[in-house]
CSV table of C-alpha atoms in Angstrom, one decimal:
chain,number,residue,atom,x,y,z
A,18,MET,CA,150.4,106.2,94.2
A,19,ASN,CA,149.2,109.8,93.7
A,20,ARG,CA,145.4,109.9,93.4
A,21,SER,CA,145.7,112.3,90.4
A,22,GLU,CA,146.9,109.2,88.5
A,23,PHE,CA,144.0,106.9,89.6
A,24,THR,CA,141.9,105.0,87.1
A,25,LEU,CA,138.2,104.9,87.6
A,26,GLU,CA,138.4,101.5,89.2
A,27,GLN,CA,141.1,102.8,91.6
A,28,TRP,CA,139.0,105.8,92.5
A,29,LEU,CA,136.0,103.7,93.4
A,30,SER,CA,138.1,101.3,95.5
A,31,TRP,CA,139.6,104.3,97.4
A,32,MET,CA,136.2,105.9,97.9
A,33,GLU,CA,134.8,102.7,99.5
A,34,LYS,CA,137.4,102.9,102.2
A,35,SER,CA,137.9,106.7,102.6
A,36,HIS,CA,135.3,107.4,105.2
A,37,SER,CA,134.7,105.7,108.6
A,38,VAL,CA,131.0,104.8,107.9
A,39,ALA,CA,129.1,104.1,104.7
A,40,ILE,CA,126.2,106.5,105.5
A,41,ASP,CA,126.8,109.8,107.3
A,42,LEU,CA,123.8,112.0,106.8
A,43,GLY,CA,124.4,115.8,107.2
A,44,LEU,CA,125.3,118.6,104.8
A,45,GLU,CA,128.1,120.5,106.6
A,46,ARG,CA,131.0,118.6,105.1
A,47,VAL,CA,129.4,118.3,101.6
A,48,GLN,CA,128.4,122.0,101.6
A,49,THR,CA,131.9,123.1,102.4
A,50,VAL,CA,133.4,121.2,99.5
A,51,PHE,CA,130.5,122.2,97.2
A,52,SER,CA,131.2,125.8,98.0
A,53,ARG,CA,134.9,125.4,97.2
A,54,LEU,CA,134.0,123.9,93.8
A,55,SER,CA,132.2,127.1,92.8
A,56,LEU,CA,129.9,125.3,90.4
A,57,ASP,CA,127.7,127.4,88.1
A,58,PHE,CA,124.1,126.2,87.7
A,59,THR,CA,122.7,129.6,86.6
A,60,ASN,CA,121.5,128.4,83.2
A,61,VAL,CA,120.6,124.8,84.3
A,62,HIS,CA,117.0,123.9,85.2
A,63,VAL,CA,117.5,121.7,88.2
A,64,ILE,CA,114.9,119.1,89.2
A,65,THR,CA,115.5,117.1,92.4
A,66,VAL,CA,113.6,113.9,92.9
A,67,ALA,CA,113.1,112.2,96.3
A,68,GLY,CA,110.8,109.4,97.3
A,69,THR,CA,110.6,105.9,98.7
A,70,ASN,CA,109.9,104.4,95.3
A,71,GLY,CA,109.5,105.7,91.8
A,72,LYS,CA,112.5,108.0,91.8
A,73,GLY,CA,114.3,106.2,88.9
A,74,SER,CA,111.1,105.8,86.9
A,75,THR,CA,110.2,109.5,87.3
A,76,VAL,CA,113.6,110.6,86.3
A,77,ALA,CA,113.6,108.3,83.3
A,78,ILE,CA,110.2,109.7,82.1
A,79,LEU,CA,111.3,113.3,82.6
A,80,ASP,CA,114.6,112.6,80.7
A,81,ALA,CA,112.8,110.9,77.8
A,82,ILE,CA,110.3,113.7,77.4
A,83,TYR,CA,112.9,116.5,77.7
A,84,ARG,CA,115.3,114.9,75.2
A,85,ARG,CA,112.4,114.3,72.8
A,86,SER,CA,111.7,118.0,73.1
A,87,GLY,CA,115.2,118.8,72.1
A,88,TYR,CA,116.7,119.7,75.5
A,89,ARG,CA,120.1,118.5,76.6
A,90,THR,CA,120.0,116.6,79.9
A,91,VAL,CA,122.2,115.2,82.6
A,92,CYS,CA,120.8,112.6,85.0
A,93,TYR,CA,122.2,111.5,88.3
A,94,THR,CA,120.7,108.3,89.9
A,95,SER,CA,121.8,105.6,92.2
A,96,PRO,CA,122.6,102.9,92.9
A,97,HIS,CA,123.9,101.1,89.8
A,98,LEU,CA,123.3,97.6,88.6
A,99,GLN,CA,126.6,96.7,86.9
A,100,VAL,CA,128.9,99.7,86.3
A,101,TYR,CA,129.3,103.0,88.2
A,102,ASN,CA,129.0,104.9,84.9
A,103,GLU,CA,125.2,104.1,85.0
A,104,ARG,CA,124.8,106.8,87.8
A,105,VAL,CA,125.5,109.7,85.4
A,106,ARG,CA,123.8,109.8,82.0
A,107,ILE,CA,124.6,112.6,79.6
A,108,ASN,CA,121.8,113.0,77.0
A,109,GLY,CA,120.9,109.4,77.6
A,110,GLY,CA,124.3,107.9,77.3
A,111,LEU,CA,126.5,106.6,80.1
A,112,VAL,CA,129.3,109.0,81.2
A,113,ASP,CA,132.7,107.8,80.1
A,114,ASP,CA,135.5,106.8,82.5
A,115,ALA,CA,137.7,109.8,81.7
A,116,SER,CA,135.0,112.3,82.6
A,117,LEU,CA,134.3,110.6,85.9
A,118,VAL,CA,138.0,110.5,86.8
A,119,ALA,CA,138.3,114.3,86.0
A,120,ALA,CA,135.3,114.9,88.3
A,121,PHE,CA,136.7,112.8,91.1
A,122,ASN,CA,140.1,114.7,90.8
A,123,ALA,CA,138.3,118.0,91.0
A,124,VAL,CA,136.3,117.0,94.1
A,125,ASP,CA,139.5,115.5,95.7
A,126,GLN,CA,141.4,118.8,95.3
A,127,ALA,CA,138.5,120.8,96.7
A,128,ARG,CA,138.2,118.5,99.8
A,129,GLU,CA,141.4,119.7,101.3
A,130,GLY,CA,141.3,116.9,103.8
A,131,ILE,CA,137.6,116.8,104.5
A,132,SER,CA,136.4,113.2,104.7
A,133,LEU,CA,133.5,112.2,102.4
A,134,THR,CA,131.5,109.0,102.1
A,135,TYR,CA,131.4,107.1,98.8
A,136,PHE,CA,128.0,108.6,98.0
A,137,GLU,CA,129.0,112.1,98.9
A,138,MET,CA,132.1,112.0,96.8
A,139,GLY,CA,130.0,110.5,93.9
A,140,THR,CA,127.3,113.1,94.3
A,141,LEU,CA,129.8,116.1,94.2
A,142,ALA,CA,131.4,114.5,91.2
A,143,ALA,CA,128.1,114.3,89.5
A,144,LEU,CA,127.3,117.9,90.3
A,145,TRP,CA,130.8,118.9,88.9
A,146,LEU,CA,129.8,117.1,85.7
A,147,VAL,CA,126.5,118.9,85.5
A,148,ALA,CA,128.3,122.2,85.8
A,149,ASP,CA,130.9,121.1,83.2
A,150,GLN,CA,128.3,119.9,80.7
A,151,GLN,CA,125.9,122.9,81.2
A,152,PRO,CA,122.8,121.0,80.1
A,153,GLU,CA,119.5,122.7,79.9
A,154,VAL,CA,118.0,120.2,82.4
A,155,ALA,CA,119.7,118.4,85.4
A,156,LEU,CA,117.7,115.6,86.9
A,157,LEU,CA,119.0,114.7,90.3
A,158,GLU,CA,117.8,111.7,92.3
A,159,VAL,CA,118.1,111.8,96.1
A,160,GLY,CA,120.0,108.8,97.6
A,161,LEU,CA,118.4,108.7,101.0
A,162,GLY,CA,115.7,110.8,102.5
A,163,GLY,CA,116.1,114.3,101.2
A,164,ARG,CA,116.8,117.0,103.9
A,165,LEU,CA,120.2,115.7,104.8
A,166,ASP,CA,121.1,114.0,101.5
A,167,ALA,CA,124.2,115.2,99.7
A,168,ILE,CA,122.1,116.2,96.6
A,169,ASN,CA,120.3,118.8,98.8
A,170,VAL,CA,123.3,121.2,98.6
A,171,VAL,CA,121.8,122.3,95.3
A,172,ASP,CA,118.7,124.5,95.2
A,173,ALA,CA,116.1,122.8,93.0
A,174,ASP,CA,114.0,124.8,90.6
A,175,VAL,CA,111.3,122.1,91.0
A,176,ALA,CA,111.4,119.6,93.8
A,177,VAL,CA,109.5,116.2,93.5
A,178,VAL,CA,108.5,113.6,96.1
A,179,THR,CA,107.3,110.5,94.3
A,180,THR,CA,106.0,108.2,97.0
A,181,ILE,CA,106.4,107.8,100.8
A,182,ASP,CA,106.5,104.5,102.6
A,183,ILE,CA,108.4,102.9,105.5
A,184,ASP,CA,112.1,102.3,104.6
A,185,HIS,CA,115.5,103.2,106.0
A,186,VAL,CA,113.9,103.6,109.4
A,187,ASP,CA,117.4,103.8,111.2
A,188,TRP,CA,118.0,107.1,109.4
A,189,LEU,CA,114.6,108.5,108.4
A,190,GLY,CA,112.3,107.5,111.3
A,191,ASP,CA,109.8,104.7,111.8
A,192,ASP,CA,106.6,106.3,110.6
A,193,ARG,CA,105.4,108.0,107.4
A,194,GLU,CA,105.0,111.4,109.0
A,195,LYS,CA,108.7,111.5,109.9
A,196,ILE,CA,109.8,110.1,106.6
A,197,GLY,CA,107.6,112.6,104.7
A,198,TRP,CA,109.1,115.5,106.6
A,199,GLU,CA,112.6,114.3,105.7
A,200,LYS,CA,111.8,114.0,102.1
A,201,ALA,CA,110.1,117.4,102.0
A,202,GLY,CA,113.5,118.9,103.0
A,203,ILE,CA,114.3,119.2,99.3
A,204,PHE,CA,111.6,121.9,98.9
A,205,ARG,CA,112.6,125.5,98.4
A,206,LYS,CA,110.9,128.7,99.4
A,207,GLY,CA,108.9,130.3,96.5
A,208,LYS,CA,109.6,127.3,94.2
A,209,PRO,CA,107.3,124.6,92.9
A,210,ALA,CA,107.1,121.4,94.9
A,211,ILE,CA,105.3,118.2,93.7
A,212,CYS,CA,104.0,115.2,95.7
A,213,GLY,CA,102.9,112.1,93.8
A,214,GLU,CA,102.0,110.0,96.9
A,215,LEU,CA,98.4,108.9,96.7
A,216,ASP,CA,98.1,109.0,100.6
A,217,PRO,CA,100.5,111.8,101.6
A,218,PRO,CA,101.4,112.3,105.2
A,219,VAL,CA,100.3,115.7,106.6
A,220,SER,CA,104.0,116.5,107.2
A,221,ILE,CA,104.5,117.1,103.5
A,222,GLU,CA,101.9,119.9,103.4
A,223,ASN,CA,103.0,121.3,106.8
A,224,TYR,CA,106.6,121.5,105.7
A,225,SER,CA,105.6,123.2,102.4
A,226,GLN,CA,103.4,125.8,104.2
A,227,GLU,CA,106.0,126.6,106.8
A,228,LEU,CA,108.7,127.0,104.2
A,229,GLY,CA,106.6,128.9,101.6
A,230,SER,CA,107.0,126.5,98.6
A,231,HIS,CA,104.2,126.1,96.1
A,232,LEU,CA,103.0,122.5,96.6
A,233,ARG,CA,101.0,120.6,94.0
A,234,GLN,CA,99.7,117.2,95.1
A,235,VAL,CA,98.2,114.3,93.1
A,236,ASN,CA,94.3,114.1,93.4
A,237,THR,CA,94.3,117.7,94.7
A,238,SER,CA,96.2,119.8,92.2
A,239,PHE,CA,96.5,117.3,89.4
A,240,GLU,CA,94.8,114.0,88.6
A,241,TYR,CA,95.0,111.2,86.1
A,242,ARG,CA,92.8,108.3,84.9
A,243,LEU,CA,92.6,105.5,82.4
A,244,GLN,CA,90.5,106.2,79.3
A,245,ASN,CA,90.8,102.6,78.1
A,246,ASN,CA,93.3,99.7,78.0
A,247,THR,CA,95.8,101.7,76.0
A,248,ARG,CA,95.2,105.4,76.7
A,249,TRP,CA,95.1,107.7,79.7
A,250,LEU,CA,94.3,111.3,80.6
A,251,TRP,CA,96.1,113.9,82.7
A,252,GLN,CA,94.5,117.1,84.1
A,253,GLY,CA,96.1,119.8,86.2
A,254,ARG,CA,97.6,123.3,85.9
A,255,ASP,CA,100.7,124.7,84.4
A,256,ILE,CA,103.3,127.2,85.6
A,257,ASN,CA,100.9,130.1,84.9
A,258,ASP,CA,98.1,128.3,86.8
A,259,ASP,CA,96.2,127.8,83.6
A,260,PRO,CA,94.2,124.5,83.3
A,261,VAL,CA,95.7,121.8,81.1
A,262,THR,CA,94.2,118.6,79.9
A,263,LEU,CA,96.3,116.0,78.1
A,264,ALA,CA,94.2,113.2,76.7
A,265,ASP,CA,94.8,110.0,74.7
A,266,LEU,CA,98.3,109.6,76.2
A,267,PRO,CA,100.0,106.3,75.5
A,268,LEU,CA,100.5,104.0,78.5
A,269,PRO,CA,104.2,104.0,79.5
A,270,ARG,CA,106.2,100.9,80.5
A,271,LEU,CA,106.6,102.5,83.9
A,272,PRO,CA,104.0,103.1,86.7
A,273,LEU,CA,101.3,105.5,85.7
A,274,GLN,CA,101.5,107.3,89.0
A,275,ASN,CA,105.1,108.3,88.3
A,276,ALA,CA,104.2,109.3,84.8
A,277,ALA,CA,101.5,111.6,86.1
A,278,THR,CA,103.9,113.1,88.6
A,279,ALA,CA,106.5,113.7,85.8
A,280,LEU,CA,103.9,115.5,83.7
A,281,GLN,CA,103.1,117.9,86.5
A,282,THR,CA,106.8,118.5,86.9
A,283,ILE,CA,107.2,119.4,83.2
A,284,LEU,CA,104.3,121.7,83.3
A,285,LEU,CA,105.8,123.7,86.2
A,286,SER,CA,109.0,124.5,84.3
A,287,ASN,CA,109.6,127.1,81.7
A,288,LEU,CA,110.9,124.5,79.2
A,289,VAL,CA,108.1,123.9,76.7
A,290,CYS,CA,107.3,120.3,75.7
A,291,SER,CA,104.6,119.8,73.1
A,292,PRO,CA,101.9,117.2,73.6
A,293,ALA,CA,103.4,115.1,70.7
A,294,ASN,CA,106.9,115.1,72.4
A,295,ILE,CA,105.3,114.2,75.7
A,296,ALA,CA,103.5,111.3,74.1
A,297,GLN,CA,106.7,110.0,72.4
A,298,GLY,CA,108.7,110.5,75.6
A,299,LEU,CA,106.2,108.3,77.5
A,300,ARG,CA,106.7,105.6,74.8
A,301,ASP,CA,110.5,105.9,75.0
A,302,ALA,CA,110.9,105.8,78.8
A,303,GLN,CA,112.3,102.6,80.4
A,304,VAL,CA,114.5,101.7,83.3
A,305,SER,CA,116.7,98.7,83.8
A,306,GLY,CA,115.4,96.4,86.5
A,307,ARG,CA,111.9,97.8,86.7
A,308,MET,CA,109.4,95.2,85.4
A,309,GLU,CA,112.0,94.4,82.8
A,310,ALA,CA,111.1,91.5,80.6
A,311,VAL,CA,114.0,89.2,79.4
A,312,GLU,CA,113.8,86.1,77.2
A,313,TYR,CA,116.7,83.7,77.8
A,314,GLN,CA,117.1,80.2,76.4
A,315,GLY,CA,113.4,79.7,76.1
A,316,HIS,CA,112.6,81.1,79.6
A,317,HIS,CA,110.7,84.3,80.4
A,318,PHE,CA,112.2,86.4,83.2
A,319,ILE,CA,111.0,89.6,84.9
A,320,LEU,CA,113.7,91.6,86.6
A,321,ASP,CA,112.5,94.1,89.3
A,322,VAL,CA,114.5,95.8,92.1
A,323,ALA,CA,111.5,95.9,94.4
A,324,HIS,CA,113.0,95.8,97.9
A,325,ASN,CA,110.4,97.4,100.3
A,326,PRO,CA,106.7,96.7,101.1
A,327,GLN,CA,105.3,99.4,98.7
A,328,SER,CA,107.4,98.3,95.7
A,329,ALA,CA,106.8,94.6,96.4
A,330,ALA,CA,103.0,95.2,96.5
A,331,TYR,CA,103.2,97.0,93.2
A,332,LEU,CA,105.2,94.1,91.7
A,333,ALA,CA,102.7,91.6,93.0
A,334,GLN,CA,99.8,93.7,91.6
A,335,GLN,CA,101.4,93.6,88.1
A,336,LEU,CA,102.2,89.9,88.3
A,337,LYS,CA,98.6,89.1,89.1
A,338,LYS,CA,97.7,90.6,85.8
A,339,THR,CA,100.4,89.0,83.7
A,340,ASP,CA,100.8,85.7,85.5
A,341,PRO,CA,97.5,84.8,87.3
A,342,ASN,CA,98.8,81.2,87.9
A,343,GLY,CA,101.8,82.4,89.8
A,344,VAL,CA,105.6,82.7,89.3
A,345,GLN,CA,108.9,81.3,90.5
A,346,LEU,CA,110.7,83.9,92.4
A,347,ILE,CA,114.5,84.4,92.9
A,348,LEU,CA,114.8,86.5,96.0
A,349,GLY,CA,117.8,88.1,97.6
A,350,MET,CA,117.6,90.9,100.2
A,351,LEU,CA,119.7,93.1,102.4
A,352,ALA,CA,119.5,92.5,106.2
A,353,ASP,CA,118.2,96.0,107.0
A,354,LYS,CA,115.1,95.7,104.8
A,355,ASP,CA,111.6,94.7,106.0
A,356,CYS,CA,111.9,91.2,104.7
A,357,SER,CA,108.7,89.9,106.3
A,358,ALA,CA,106.6,92.6,104.8
A,359,VAL,CA,108.1,92.1,101.4
A,360,ILE,CA,107.5,88.3,101.6
A,361,LYS,CA,103.9,88.9,102.7
A,362,ALA,CA,103.3,91.2,99.7
A,363,LEU,CA,104.7,88.8,97.2
A,364,SER,CA,103.5,85.5,98.6
A,365,PRO,CA,100.1,85.5,96.8
A,366,VAL,CA,101.8,85.3,93.4
A,367,VAL,CA,104.7,83.0,94.2
A,368,THR,CA,104.5,79.2,93.6
A,369,CYS,CA,108.2,78.5,94.5
A,370,TRP,CA,110.8,80.6,96.3
A,371,HIS,CA,114.4,80.4,95.2
A,372,LEU,CA,116.5,82.2,97.9
A,373,ALA,CA,119.9,83.6,96.9
A,374,THR,CA,122.7,84.6,99.2
A,375,LEU,CA,123.9,88.2,98.6
A,376,ASP,CA,127.7,88.4,99.3
A,377,VAL,CA,127.7,92.1,99.8
A,378,PRO,CA,127.8,94.4,102.9
A,379,ARG,CA,124.5,94.0,104.7
A,380,GLY,CA,123.6,91.1,102.4
A,381,GLN,CA,121.7,88.1,103.9
A,382,THR,CA,122.5,84.4,103.3
A,383,ALA,CA,119.7,82.3,101.7
A,384,GLU,CA,119.4,80.5,105.0
A,385,GLN,CA,118.9,83.7,107.0
A,386,LEU,CA,116.3,84.9,104.5
A,387,SER,CA,114.5,81.5,104.8
A,388,SER,CA,113.8,82.1,108.4
A,389,HIS,CA,111.5,85.0,107.4
A,390,LEU,CA,109.6,82.7,105.1
A,391,PHE,CA,109.1,80.1,107.8
A,392,GLU,CA,107.8,82.8,110.1
A,393,SER,CA,105.3,83.7,107.3
A,394,GLY,CA,104.1,80.1,107.1
A,395,ILE,CA,105.7,79.3,103.7
A,396,ASN,CA,106.0,75.5,103.1
A,397,LYS,CA,109.5,74.2,103.1
A,398,GLN,CA,108.7,72.2,100.0
A,399,ASN,CA,108.2,75.4,98.1
A,400,LEU,CA,111.6,76.8,99.0
A,401,VAL,CA,115.1,76.3,97.6
A,402,CYS,CA,118.3,77.9,98.8
A,403,HIS,CA,121.1,78.9,96.4
A,404,ASP,CA,124.7,80.1,97.0
A,405,THR,CA,124.4,83.0,94.6
A,406,VAL,CA,121.8,84.7,92.3
A,407,ALA,CA,123.7,83.2,89.3
A,408,ASP,CA,123.3,79.7,90.8
A,409,ALA,CA,119.6,80.3,91.1
A,410,VAL,CA,119.2,81.5,87.5
A,411,ASN,CA,121.3,78.7,86.1
A,412,THR,CA,119.3,76.1,88.0
A,413,LEU,CA,116.0,77.4,86.7
A,414,VAL,CA,117.4,77.8,83.1
A,415,ALA,CA,118.4,74.1,83.2
A,416,THR,CA,114.8,73.2,84.0
A,417,ASP,CA,112.1,72.7,81.3
A,418,ALA,CA,110.6,76.1,80.5
A,419,ALA,CA,107.1,74.6,80.4
A,420,THR,CA,107.6,73.6,84.1
A,421,THR,CA,109.1,76.9,85.4
A,422,GLY,CA,106.8,79.4,83.8
A,423,THR,CA,107.7,83.0,84.5
A,424,ILE,CA,110.8,83.6,86.6
A,425,VAL,CA,110.9,86.8,88.6
A,426,VAL,CA,114.2,88.1,90.1
A,427,ALA,CA,113.7,90.7,92.8
A,428,GLY,CA,114.5,91.9,96.3
A,429,SER,CA,117.5,94.3,95.7
A,430,PHE,CA,119.6,96.1,93.1
A,431,PHE,CA,122.2,93.5,94.0
A,432,THR,CA,119.9,90.6,93.2
A,433,VAL,CA,119.0,92.0,89.8
A,434,GLY,CA,122.6,93.0,89.2
A,435,GLY,CA,123.6,89.4,89.9
A,436,ALA,CA,121.3,88.1,87.3
A,437,TYR,CA,122.4,90.4,84.5
A,438,PRO,CA,125.7,88.7,83.6
A,439,VAL,CA,124.1,85.3,83.5
A,440,LEU,CA,121.3,86.5,81.2
A,441,HIS,CA,123.8,88.4,79.1
A,442,ARG,CA,121.5,91.4,79.5
A,443,GLU,CA,122.7,94.8,78.4
A,444,LEU,CA,121.6,97.9,80.3
A,445,LEU,CA,118.6,99.8,78.9
């Protein structure tokens, strides 16, 4: 069958098999195809967002504020929870199948035989859609690292690094300095760069200085603090280096650290956003699978894609506030994640562990995951293994809600994605 006649489902199936390896970092192949596409971003304000955690939240906050301010946006994020269309949002709505098919066809024609990974093909298609839509703002989330990620073929007007922690060590290195250097690779000479990491590695600043980008770092160039239980304050400088204070801001649903980073990003662009629109955007912003509360058949669920030590620690911190007596946890994880560190971070707030097999590439069985819990000293009596995430959810739903208390689903995008159909949850 000629690929020009493919449906979206056929394209995605073909993309999964079209390259010899799933991850193939490097820009040479992608850059060649990107150049052939001749995409015009002249009138598009491009913001690229990298980071170990917080990328999706930062993009969501930026998108909400810019749209509240009347600007047209296109967002590219990954991975998706249920359908591929989630990866590209045009003015807040999921891209339709026909537009994705047109984008894949355009990239396929420009390839001229060059092999691309699933992610590279998807990224170039997303960039084609940005050029086709010509929004005022394009928000582009890095998939892995930064320097060698496919999204880095585009020169960002503002580059953002949200947080830095140990993850993807096989590709990015095994310490924060190496990882920070890789993520700083999205910075551009003479352009604003922002780092929201509270404990930034020296490599971030070193990279920026050597390159000649204009770096703004949290607690150095900008800061934020709570005013009370419902309000917070941001202080920093704008694109003209004039001091700015935004007080009495509403607390967002998403991490305050990411909100503060997003505000600095907005103030370093030429696109004006009023304090009123910033406040409303903060109220609007939400992301599926990030501290997402779901009520289902009398049970209270929290869905969170936390899958590395830093995000697990944040999740545990939030659960200590909301559920001081502990929660039941449905956990499914990929084999290349630091399972022991994630378990250690979550163990203070978990009363019973429900381990679920992830039947996906790199997925672990419940039994494999249980070995990490035993090594951490978790009592076998507090551990149950399930064949799938759906089985775990259904088992707990069939239990008296007064007995279960809060049920948390975490460990991977695949884990949360597996719970969505059972809970009949629609994407935010």
